[in-house]
Short mmCIF file of C-alpha atoms and ligand atoms in Angstrom, two decimals:
data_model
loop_
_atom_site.label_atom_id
_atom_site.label_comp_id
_atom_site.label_asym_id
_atom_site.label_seq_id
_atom_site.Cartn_x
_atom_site.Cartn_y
_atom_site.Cartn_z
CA UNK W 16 33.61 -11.40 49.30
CA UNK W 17 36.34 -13.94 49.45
CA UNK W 18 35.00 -16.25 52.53
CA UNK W 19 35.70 -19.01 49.70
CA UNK W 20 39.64 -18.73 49.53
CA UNK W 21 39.49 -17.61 53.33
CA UNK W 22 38.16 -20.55 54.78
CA UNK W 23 40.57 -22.77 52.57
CA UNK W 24 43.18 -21.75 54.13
CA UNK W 25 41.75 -21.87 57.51
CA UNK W 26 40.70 -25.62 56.98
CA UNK W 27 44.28 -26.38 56.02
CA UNK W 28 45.58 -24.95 58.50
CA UNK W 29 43.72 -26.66 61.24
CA UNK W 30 43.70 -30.07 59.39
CA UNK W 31 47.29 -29.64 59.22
CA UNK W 32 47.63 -29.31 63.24
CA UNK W 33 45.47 -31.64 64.06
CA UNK W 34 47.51 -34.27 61.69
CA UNK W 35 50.52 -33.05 63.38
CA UNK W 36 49.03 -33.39 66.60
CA UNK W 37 47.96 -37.31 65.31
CA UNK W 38 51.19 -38.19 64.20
CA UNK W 39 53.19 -36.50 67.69
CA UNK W 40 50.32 -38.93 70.02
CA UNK W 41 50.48 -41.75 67.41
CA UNK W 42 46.61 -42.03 66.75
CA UNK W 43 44.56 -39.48 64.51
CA UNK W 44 42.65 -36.51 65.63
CA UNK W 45 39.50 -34.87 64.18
CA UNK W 46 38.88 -31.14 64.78
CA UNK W 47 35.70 -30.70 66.87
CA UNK W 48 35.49 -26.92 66.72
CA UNK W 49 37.07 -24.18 65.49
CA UNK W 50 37.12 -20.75 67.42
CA UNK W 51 37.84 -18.21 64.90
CA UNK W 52 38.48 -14.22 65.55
CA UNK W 53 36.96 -11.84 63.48
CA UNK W 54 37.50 -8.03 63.30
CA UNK W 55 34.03 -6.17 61.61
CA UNK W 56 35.93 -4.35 58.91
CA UNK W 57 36.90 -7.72 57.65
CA UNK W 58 33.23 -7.88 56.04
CA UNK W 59 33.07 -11.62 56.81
CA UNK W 60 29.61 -12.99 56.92
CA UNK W 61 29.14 -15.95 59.64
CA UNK W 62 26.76 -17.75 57.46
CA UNK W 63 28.81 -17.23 54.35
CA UNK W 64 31.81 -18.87 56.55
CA UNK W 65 30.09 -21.24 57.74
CA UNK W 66 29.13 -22.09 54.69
CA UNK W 67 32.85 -22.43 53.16
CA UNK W 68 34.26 -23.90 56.05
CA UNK W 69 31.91 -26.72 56.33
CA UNK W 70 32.18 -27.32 52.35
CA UNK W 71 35.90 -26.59 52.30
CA UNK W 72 36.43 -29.34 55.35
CA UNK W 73 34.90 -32.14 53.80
CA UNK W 74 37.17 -35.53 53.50
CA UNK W 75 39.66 -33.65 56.00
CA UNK W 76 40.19 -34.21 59.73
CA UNK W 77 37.97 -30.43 59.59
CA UNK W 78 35.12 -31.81 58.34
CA UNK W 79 31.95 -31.53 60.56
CA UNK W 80 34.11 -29.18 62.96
CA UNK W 81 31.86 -26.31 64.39
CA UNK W 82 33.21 -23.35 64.00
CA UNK W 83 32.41 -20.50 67.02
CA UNK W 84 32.78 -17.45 65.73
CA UNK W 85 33.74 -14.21 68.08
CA UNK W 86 33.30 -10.37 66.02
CA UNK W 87 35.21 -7.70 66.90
CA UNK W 88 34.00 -4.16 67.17
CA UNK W 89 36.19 -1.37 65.23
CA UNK W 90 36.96 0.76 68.68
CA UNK W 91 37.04 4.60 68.96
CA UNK W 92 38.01 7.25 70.87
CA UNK W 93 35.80 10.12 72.01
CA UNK W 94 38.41 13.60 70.99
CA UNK W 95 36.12 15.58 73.97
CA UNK W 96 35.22 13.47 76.51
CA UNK W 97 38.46 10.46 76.12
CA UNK W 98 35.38 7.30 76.31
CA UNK W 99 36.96 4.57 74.20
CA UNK W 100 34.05 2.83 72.78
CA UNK W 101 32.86 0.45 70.30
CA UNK W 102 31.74 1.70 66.95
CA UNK W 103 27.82 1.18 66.83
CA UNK W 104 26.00 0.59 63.28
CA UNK W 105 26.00 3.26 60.91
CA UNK W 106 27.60 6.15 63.55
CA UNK W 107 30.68 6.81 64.75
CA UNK W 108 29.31 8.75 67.42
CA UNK W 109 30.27 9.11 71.34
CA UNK W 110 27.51 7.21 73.06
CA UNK W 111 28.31 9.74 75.98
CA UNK W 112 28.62 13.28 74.67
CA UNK W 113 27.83 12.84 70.85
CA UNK W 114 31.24 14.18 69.60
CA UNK W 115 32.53 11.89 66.55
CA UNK W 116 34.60 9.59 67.59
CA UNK W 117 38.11 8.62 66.15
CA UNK W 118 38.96 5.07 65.06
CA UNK W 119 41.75 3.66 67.06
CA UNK W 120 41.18 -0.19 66.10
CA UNK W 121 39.13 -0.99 62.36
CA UNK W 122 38.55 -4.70 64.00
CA UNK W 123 40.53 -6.27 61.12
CA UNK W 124 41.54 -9.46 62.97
CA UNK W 125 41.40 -12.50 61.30
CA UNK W 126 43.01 -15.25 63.27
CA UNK W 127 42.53 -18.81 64.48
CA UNK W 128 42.34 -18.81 68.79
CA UNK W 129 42.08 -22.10 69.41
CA UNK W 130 41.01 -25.64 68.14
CA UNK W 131 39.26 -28.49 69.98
CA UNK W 132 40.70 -31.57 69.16
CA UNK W 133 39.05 -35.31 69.71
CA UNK W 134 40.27 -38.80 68.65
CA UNK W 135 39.59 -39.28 65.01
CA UNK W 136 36.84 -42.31 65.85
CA UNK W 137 35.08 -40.72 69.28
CA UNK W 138 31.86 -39.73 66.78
CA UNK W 139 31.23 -43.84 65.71
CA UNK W 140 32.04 -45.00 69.15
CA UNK W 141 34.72 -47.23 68.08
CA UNK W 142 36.73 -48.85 71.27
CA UNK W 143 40.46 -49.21 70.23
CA UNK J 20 41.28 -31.35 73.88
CA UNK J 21 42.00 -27.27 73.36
CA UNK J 22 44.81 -26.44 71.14
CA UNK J 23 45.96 -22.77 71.74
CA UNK J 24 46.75 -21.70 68.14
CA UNK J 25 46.57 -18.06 67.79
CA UNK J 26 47.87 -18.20 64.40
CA UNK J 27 46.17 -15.35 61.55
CA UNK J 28 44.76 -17.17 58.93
CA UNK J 29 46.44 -15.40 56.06
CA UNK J 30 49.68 -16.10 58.10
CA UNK J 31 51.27 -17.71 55.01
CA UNK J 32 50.41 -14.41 52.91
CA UNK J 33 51.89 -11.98 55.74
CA UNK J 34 54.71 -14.08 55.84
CA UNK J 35 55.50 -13.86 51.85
CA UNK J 36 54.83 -9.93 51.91
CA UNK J 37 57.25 -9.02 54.39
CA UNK J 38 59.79 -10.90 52.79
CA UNK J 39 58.61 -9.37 49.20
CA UNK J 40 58.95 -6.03 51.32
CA UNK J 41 62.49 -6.85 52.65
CA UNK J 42 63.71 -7.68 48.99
CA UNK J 43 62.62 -4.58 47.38
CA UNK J 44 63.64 -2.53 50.25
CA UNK J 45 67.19 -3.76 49.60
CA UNK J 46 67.07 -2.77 46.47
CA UNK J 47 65.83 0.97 46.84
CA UNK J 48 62.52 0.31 45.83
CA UNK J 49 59.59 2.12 47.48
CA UNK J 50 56.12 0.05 46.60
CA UNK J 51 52.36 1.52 47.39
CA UNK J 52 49.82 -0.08 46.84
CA UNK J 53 47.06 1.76 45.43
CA UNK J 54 43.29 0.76 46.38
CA UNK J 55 39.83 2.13 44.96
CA UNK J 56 36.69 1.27 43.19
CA UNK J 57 36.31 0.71 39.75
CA UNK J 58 36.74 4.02 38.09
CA UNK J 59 37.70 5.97 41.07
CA UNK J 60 40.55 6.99 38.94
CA UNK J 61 43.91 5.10 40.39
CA UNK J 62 45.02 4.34 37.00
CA UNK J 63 44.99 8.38 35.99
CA UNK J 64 46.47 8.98 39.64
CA UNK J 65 49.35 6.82 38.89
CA UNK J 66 50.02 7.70 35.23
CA UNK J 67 49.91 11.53 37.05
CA UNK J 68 52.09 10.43 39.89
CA UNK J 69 54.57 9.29 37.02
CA UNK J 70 54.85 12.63 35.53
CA UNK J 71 55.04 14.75 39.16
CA UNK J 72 57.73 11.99 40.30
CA UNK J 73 59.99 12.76 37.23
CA UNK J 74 62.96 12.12 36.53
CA UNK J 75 62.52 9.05 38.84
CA UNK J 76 62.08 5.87 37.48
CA UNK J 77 58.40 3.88 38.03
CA UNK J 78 57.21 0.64 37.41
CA UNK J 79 53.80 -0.21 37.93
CA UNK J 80 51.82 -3.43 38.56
CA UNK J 81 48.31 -3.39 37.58
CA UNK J 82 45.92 -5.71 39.06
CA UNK J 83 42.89 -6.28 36.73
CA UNK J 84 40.00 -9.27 36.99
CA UNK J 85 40.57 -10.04 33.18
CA UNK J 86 41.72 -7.42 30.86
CA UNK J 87 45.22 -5.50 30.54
CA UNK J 88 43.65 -2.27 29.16
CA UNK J 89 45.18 -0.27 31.99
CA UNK J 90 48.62 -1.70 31.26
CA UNK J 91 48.67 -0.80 27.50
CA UNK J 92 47.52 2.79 28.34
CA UNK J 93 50.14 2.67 30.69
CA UNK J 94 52.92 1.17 28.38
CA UNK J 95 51.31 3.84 25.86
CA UNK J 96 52.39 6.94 28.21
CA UNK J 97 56.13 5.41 28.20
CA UNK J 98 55.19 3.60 31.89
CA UNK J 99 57.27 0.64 32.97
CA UNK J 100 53.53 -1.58 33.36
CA UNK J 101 53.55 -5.38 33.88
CA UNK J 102 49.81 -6.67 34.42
CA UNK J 103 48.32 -9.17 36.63
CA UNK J 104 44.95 -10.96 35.59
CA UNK J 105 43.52 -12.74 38.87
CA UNK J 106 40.80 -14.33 36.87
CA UNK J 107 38.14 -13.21 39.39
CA UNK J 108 39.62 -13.03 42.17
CA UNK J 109 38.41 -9.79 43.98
CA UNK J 110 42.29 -8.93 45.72
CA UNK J 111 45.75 -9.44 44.73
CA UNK J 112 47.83 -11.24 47.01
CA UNK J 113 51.27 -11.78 48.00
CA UNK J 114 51.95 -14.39 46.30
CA UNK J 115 50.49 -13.11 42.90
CA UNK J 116 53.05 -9.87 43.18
CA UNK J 117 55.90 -12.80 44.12
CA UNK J 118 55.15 -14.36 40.62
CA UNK J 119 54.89 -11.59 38.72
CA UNK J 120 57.87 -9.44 40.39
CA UNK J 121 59.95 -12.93 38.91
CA UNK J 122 58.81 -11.84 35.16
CA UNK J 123 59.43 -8.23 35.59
CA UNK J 124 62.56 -6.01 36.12
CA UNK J 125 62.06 -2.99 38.75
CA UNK J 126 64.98 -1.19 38.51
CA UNK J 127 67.00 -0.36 41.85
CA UNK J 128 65.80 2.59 43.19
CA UNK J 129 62.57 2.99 41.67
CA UNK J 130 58.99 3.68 42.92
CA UNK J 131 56.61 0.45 42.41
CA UNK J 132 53.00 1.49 42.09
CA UNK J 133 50.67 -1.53 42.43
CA UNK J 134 47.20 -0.84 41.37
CA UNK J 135 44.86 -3.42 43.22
CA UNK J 136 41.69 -4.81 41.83
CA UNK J 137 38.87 -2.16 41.81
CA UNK J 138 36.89 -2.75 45.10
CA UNK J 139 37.16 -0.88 48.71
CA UNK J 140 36.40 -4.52 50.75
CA UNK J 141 39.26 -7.38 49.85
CA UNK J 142 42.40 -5.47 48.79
CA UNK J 143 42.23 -3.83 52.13
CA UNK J 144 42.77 -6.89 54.16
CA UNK J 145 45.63 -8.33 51.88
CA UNK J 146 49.65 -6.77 52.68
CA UNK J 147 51.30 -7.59 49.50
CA UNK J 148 54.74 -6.25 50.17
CA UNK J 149 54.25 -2.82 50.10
CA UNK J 150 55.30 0.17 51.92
CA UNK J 151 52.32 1.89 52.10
CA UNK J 152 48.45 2.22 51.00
CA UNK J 153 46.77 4.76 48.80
CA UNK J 154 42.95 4.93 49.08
CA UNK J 155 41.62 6.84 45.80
CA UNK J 156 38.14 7.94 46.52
CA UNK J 157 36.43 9.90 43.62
CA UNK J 158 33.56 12.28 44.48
CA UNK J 159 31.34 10.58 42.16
CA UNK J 160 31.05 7.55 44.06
CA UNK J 161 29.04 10.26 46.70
CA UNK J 162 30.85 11.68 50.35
CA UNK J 163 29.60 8.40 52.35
CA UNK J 164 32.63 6.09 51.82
CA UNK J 165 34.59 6.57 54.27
CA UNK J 166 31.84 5.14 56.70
CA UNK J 167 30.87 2.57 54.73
CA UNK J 168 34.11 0.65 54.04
CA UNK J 169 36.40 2.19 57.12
CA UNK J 170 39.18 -0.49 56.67
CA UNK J 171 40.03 0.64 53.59
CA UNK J 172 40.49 3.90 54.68
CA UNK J 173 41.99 2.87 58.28
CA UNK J 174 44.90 1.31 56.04
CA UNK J 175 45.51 4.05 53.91
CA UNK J 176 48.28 6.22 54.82
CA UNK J 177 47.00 9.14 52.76
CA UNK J 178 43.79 9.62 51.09
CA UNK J 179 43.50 10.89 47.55
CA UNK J 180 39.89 12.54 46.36
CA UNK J 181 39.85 12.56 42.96
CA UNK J 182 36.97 14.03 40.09
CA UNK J 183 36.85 17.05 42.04
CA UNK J 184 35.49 18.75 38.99
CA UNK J 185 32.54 17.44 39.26
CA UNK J 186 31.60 17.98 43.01
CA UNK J 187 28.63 20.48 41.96
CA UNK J 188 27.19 18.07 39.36
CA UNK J 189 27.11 15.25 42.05
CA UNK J 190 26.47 16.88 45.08
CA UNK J 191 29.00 15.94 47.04
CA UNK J 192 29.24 16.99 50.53
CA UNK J 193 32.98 17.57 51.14
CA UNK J 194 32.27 18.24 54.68
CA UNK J 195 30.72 14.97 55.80
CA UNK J 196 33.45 13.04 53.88
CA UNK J 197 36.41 15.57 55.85
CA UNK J 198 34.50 13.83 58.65
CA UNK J 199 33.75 10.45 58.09
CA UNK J 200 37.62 10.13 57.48
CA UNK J 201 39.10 11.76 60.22
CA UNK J 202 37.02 9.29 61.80
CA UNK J 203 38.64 5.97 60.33
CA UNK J 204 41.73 7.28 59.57
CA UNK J 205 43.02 10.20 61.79
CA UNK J 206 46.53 10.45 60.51
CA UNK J 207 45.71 9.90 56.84
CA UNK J 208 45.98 13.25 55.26
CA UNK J 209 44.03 14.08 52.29
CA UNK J 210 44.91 15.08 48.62
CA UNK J 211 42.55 16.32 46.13
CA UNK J 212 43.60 15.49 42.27
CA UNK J 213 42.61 16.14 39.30
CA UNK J 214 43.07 12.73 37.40
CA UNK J 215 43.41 14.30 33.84
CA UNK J 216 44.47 17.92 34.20
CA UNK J 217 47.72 16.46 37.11
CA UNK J 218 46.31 19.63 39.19
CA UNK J 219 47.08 18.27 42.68
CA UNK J 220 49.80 15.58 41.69
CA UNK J 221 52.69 17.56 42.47
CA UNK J 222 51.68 17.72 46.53
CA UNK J 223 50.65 13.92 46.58
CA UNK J 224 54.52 13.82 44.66
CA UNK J 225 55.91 15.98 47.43
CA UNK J 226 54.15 14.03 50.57
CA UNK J 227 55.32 10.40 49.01
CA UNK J 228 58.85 11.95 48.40
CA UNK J 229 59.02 12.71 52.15
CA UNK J 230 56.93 9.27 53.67
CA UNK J 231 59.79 7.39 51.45
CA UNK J 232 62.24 9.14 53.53
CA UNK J 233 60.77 8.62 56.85
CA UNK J 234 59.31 5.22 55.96
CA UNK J 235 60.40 2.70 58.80
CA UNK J 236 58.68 -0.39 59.42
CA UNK J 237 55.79 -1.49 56.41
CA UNK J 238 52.78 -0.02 58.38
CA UNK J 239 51.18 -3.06 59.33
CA UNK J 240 52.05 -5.72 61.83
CA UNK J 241 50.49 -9.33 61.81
CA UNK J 242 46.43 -9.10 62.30
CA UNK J 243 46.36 -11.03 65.21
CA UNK J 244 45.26 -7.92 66.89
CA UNK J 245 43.36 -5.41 64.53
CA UNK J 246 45.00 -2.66 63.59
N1 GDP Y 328 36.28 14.49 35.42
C1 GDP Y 328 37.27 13.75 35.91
N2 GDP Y 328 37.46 12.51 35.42
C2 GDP Y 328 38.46 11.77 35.92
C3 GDP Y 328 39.30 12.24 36.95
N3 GDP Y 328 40.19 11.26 37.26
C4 GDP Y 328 39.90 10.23 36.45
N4 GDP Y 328 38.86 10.52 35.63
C5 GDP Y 328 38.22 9.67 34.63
O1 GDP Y 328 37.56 8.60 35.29
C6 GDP Y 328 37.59 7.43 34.50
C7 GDP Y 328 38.16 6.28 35.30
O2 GDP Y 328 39.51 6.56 35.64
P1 GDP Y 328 40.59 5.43 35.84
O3 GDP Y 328 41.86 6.09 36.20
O4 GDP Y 328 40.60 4.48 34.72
O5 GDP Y 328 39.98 4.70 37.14
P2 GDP Y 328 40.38 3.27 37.81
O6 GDP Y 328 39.36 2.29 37.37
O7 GDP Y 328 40.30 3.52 39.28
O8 GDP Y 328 41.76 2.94 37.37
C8 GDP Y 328 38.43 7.76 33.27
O9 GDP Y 328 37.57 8.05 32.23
C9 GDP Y 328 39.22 8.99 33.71
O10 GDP Y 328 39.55 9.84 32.64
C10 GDP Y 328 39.08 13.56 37.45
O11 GDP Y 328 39.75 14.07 38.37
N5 GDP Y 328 38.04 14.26 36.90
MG1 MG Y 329 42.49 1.15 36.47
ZN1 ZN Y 330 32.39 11.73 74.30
#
């Protein structure tokens, strides 16, 4: 509901190391891609954050970065049979016996893993 | 070249509600933060809380998208209510309770009720300096909530079911929603209320009384790893 104000912040935050990165190296980086960490529960669509990211990045060293998302699965715990598994759609059912499961992680990570970062001119092929 | 960042994107917010936490702490104050749909009835639970709680002293916050209707029927019942208006934004946030907490005075000692903005998605992934979580569910809104917005529930400490009343009228299948919460939320227990007769406030008064005395740490960590 809020990828709009969520992918602000994420675009500032990577511009911000990748200028800090620039500045440390002396010439300026652009962020080729972005590899984001999403818990389900957070509700975050990958189109609507692609969407925001890629509008939110423009005129920064973000802009054009692809951003790979990886989802993570709220993760439950079988109270008969001990399986910790992965919630499926709509159930929260063992996979293994059928007793409901109990959550032990909603998947409500939200986090930045890593960036890739290349020199700021790479894309027109400028020599230095 | 790969930059190891591992850094949570609402790092900045975390940051600001811990310290908003610490502050209030200091000063005696015990904050929940209360989440719902629209109409589930957190604005009765908290006017009710503020009766059970007696003789202590509450201030609330009330989080609305653009009106301060709550607050005046607050302010009307002799509540301690300062209001918020996000303008459309669907979740308060850290610093929004920073700014207004500047404006207000909760006095030392006091129980801070923060009514989010009505909606089971955002306010659940926002800390905002509180101590705990209230989820309000009302039977109304039908026994299937718990499954269909589990963080909400996963970050509630307790669970309040309110509109009981009308269970009958709406068919609402108590069992299935037991269920679908024990699911998300294991450890949350679960308090029916009655958001206009109070039936019910005086446990949900007697279960806060006792997680304020055993609170330790805020109950969640940075969401680097999902909680
Ligand atoms: N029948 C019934 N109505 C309730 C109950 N609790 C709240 N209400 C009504 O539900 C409506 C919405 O309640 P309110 O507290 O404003 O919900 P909020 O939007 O979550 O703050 C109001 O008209 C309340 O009087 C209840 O337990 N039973
Ligand atoms: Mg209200
Ligand atoms: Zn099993």
């Amino acid at each position: 509901m809020h990828e709009a104000s969520a992918s602000e912040a994420l675009v500032k935050m990577v511009s911000e190391e990748a200028r800090a990165r620039g500045e440390t190296d002396g010439s300026p980086y652009r962020v080729a891609r972005i590899r984001l960490v999403v818990g389900e529960a957070t509700g975050y669509m990958r189109e609507s954050l692609e969407f925001y990211v890629g509008a939110s990045a423009k005129g920064t060293p973000a802009e054009g970065a692809v951003l790979d998302i990886r989802y993570v699965k709220p993760l439950l715990r079988c109270p008969s049979c001990g399986l910790e598994y992965e919630r499926r759609r709509f159930t929260f059912e063992c996979p293994s016996c059928g007793a409901q499961g109990s959550m032990i992680k909603a998947g409500s990570e939200f986090y930045v893993d890593s960036i890739e970062l290349e020199p700021a001119r790479a894309k027109e092929g400028a020599v230095v | 070249m790969r930059v190891e960042l591992k850094r949570a994107v609402y790092e900045e917010n975390d940051r600001l509600a811990r310290e908003i936490n610490e502050e209030l702490r200091s000063r005696g104050i015990f904050t929940v933060n209360v989440l719902g749909s629209p109409g589930a009835g957190k604005t009765s639970l908290i006017s009710r809380l503020a009766e059970a709680l007696a003789p202590d002293r509450l201030s609330v916050i009330e989080g609305d998208v653009a009106s301060d209707i709550d607050t005046r029927a607050l302010r009307a019942l002799g509540i301690d209510a300062y209001q918020i208006e996000t303008g459309g934004d669907c979740h308060l946030n850290a610093p929004m309770i920073r700014a207004v907490l500047g404006k207000m005075r909760v006095p030392d000692g006091a129980w801070l009720f923060i009514e989010n903005i009505g909606n089971l998605i955002c306010p659940a992934e926002f800390v905002i300096g509180e101590d705990l979580k209230l989820v309000v569910a009302s039977v109304a809104e039908g026994s299937d909530k718990p499954y269909k917005y589990p963080a909400a529930f996963a970050k509630a400490a307790a669970c309040v079911l309110t509109k009981g009343d009308l269970a009958e009228a709406v068919g609402f299948d108590e069992a299935f929603f037991k269920s679908g919460l024990a699911s998300v939320a294991p450890n949350a227990p679960l308090f029916p209320l009655n958001g206009r007769s109070g039936d019910g406030a005086a446990a949900l008064a007697a279960w806060l009384r006792l997680a304020r005395g055993t609170c330790g740490a805020p109950a969640e960590g940075p969401r680097l790893e999902g909680g």
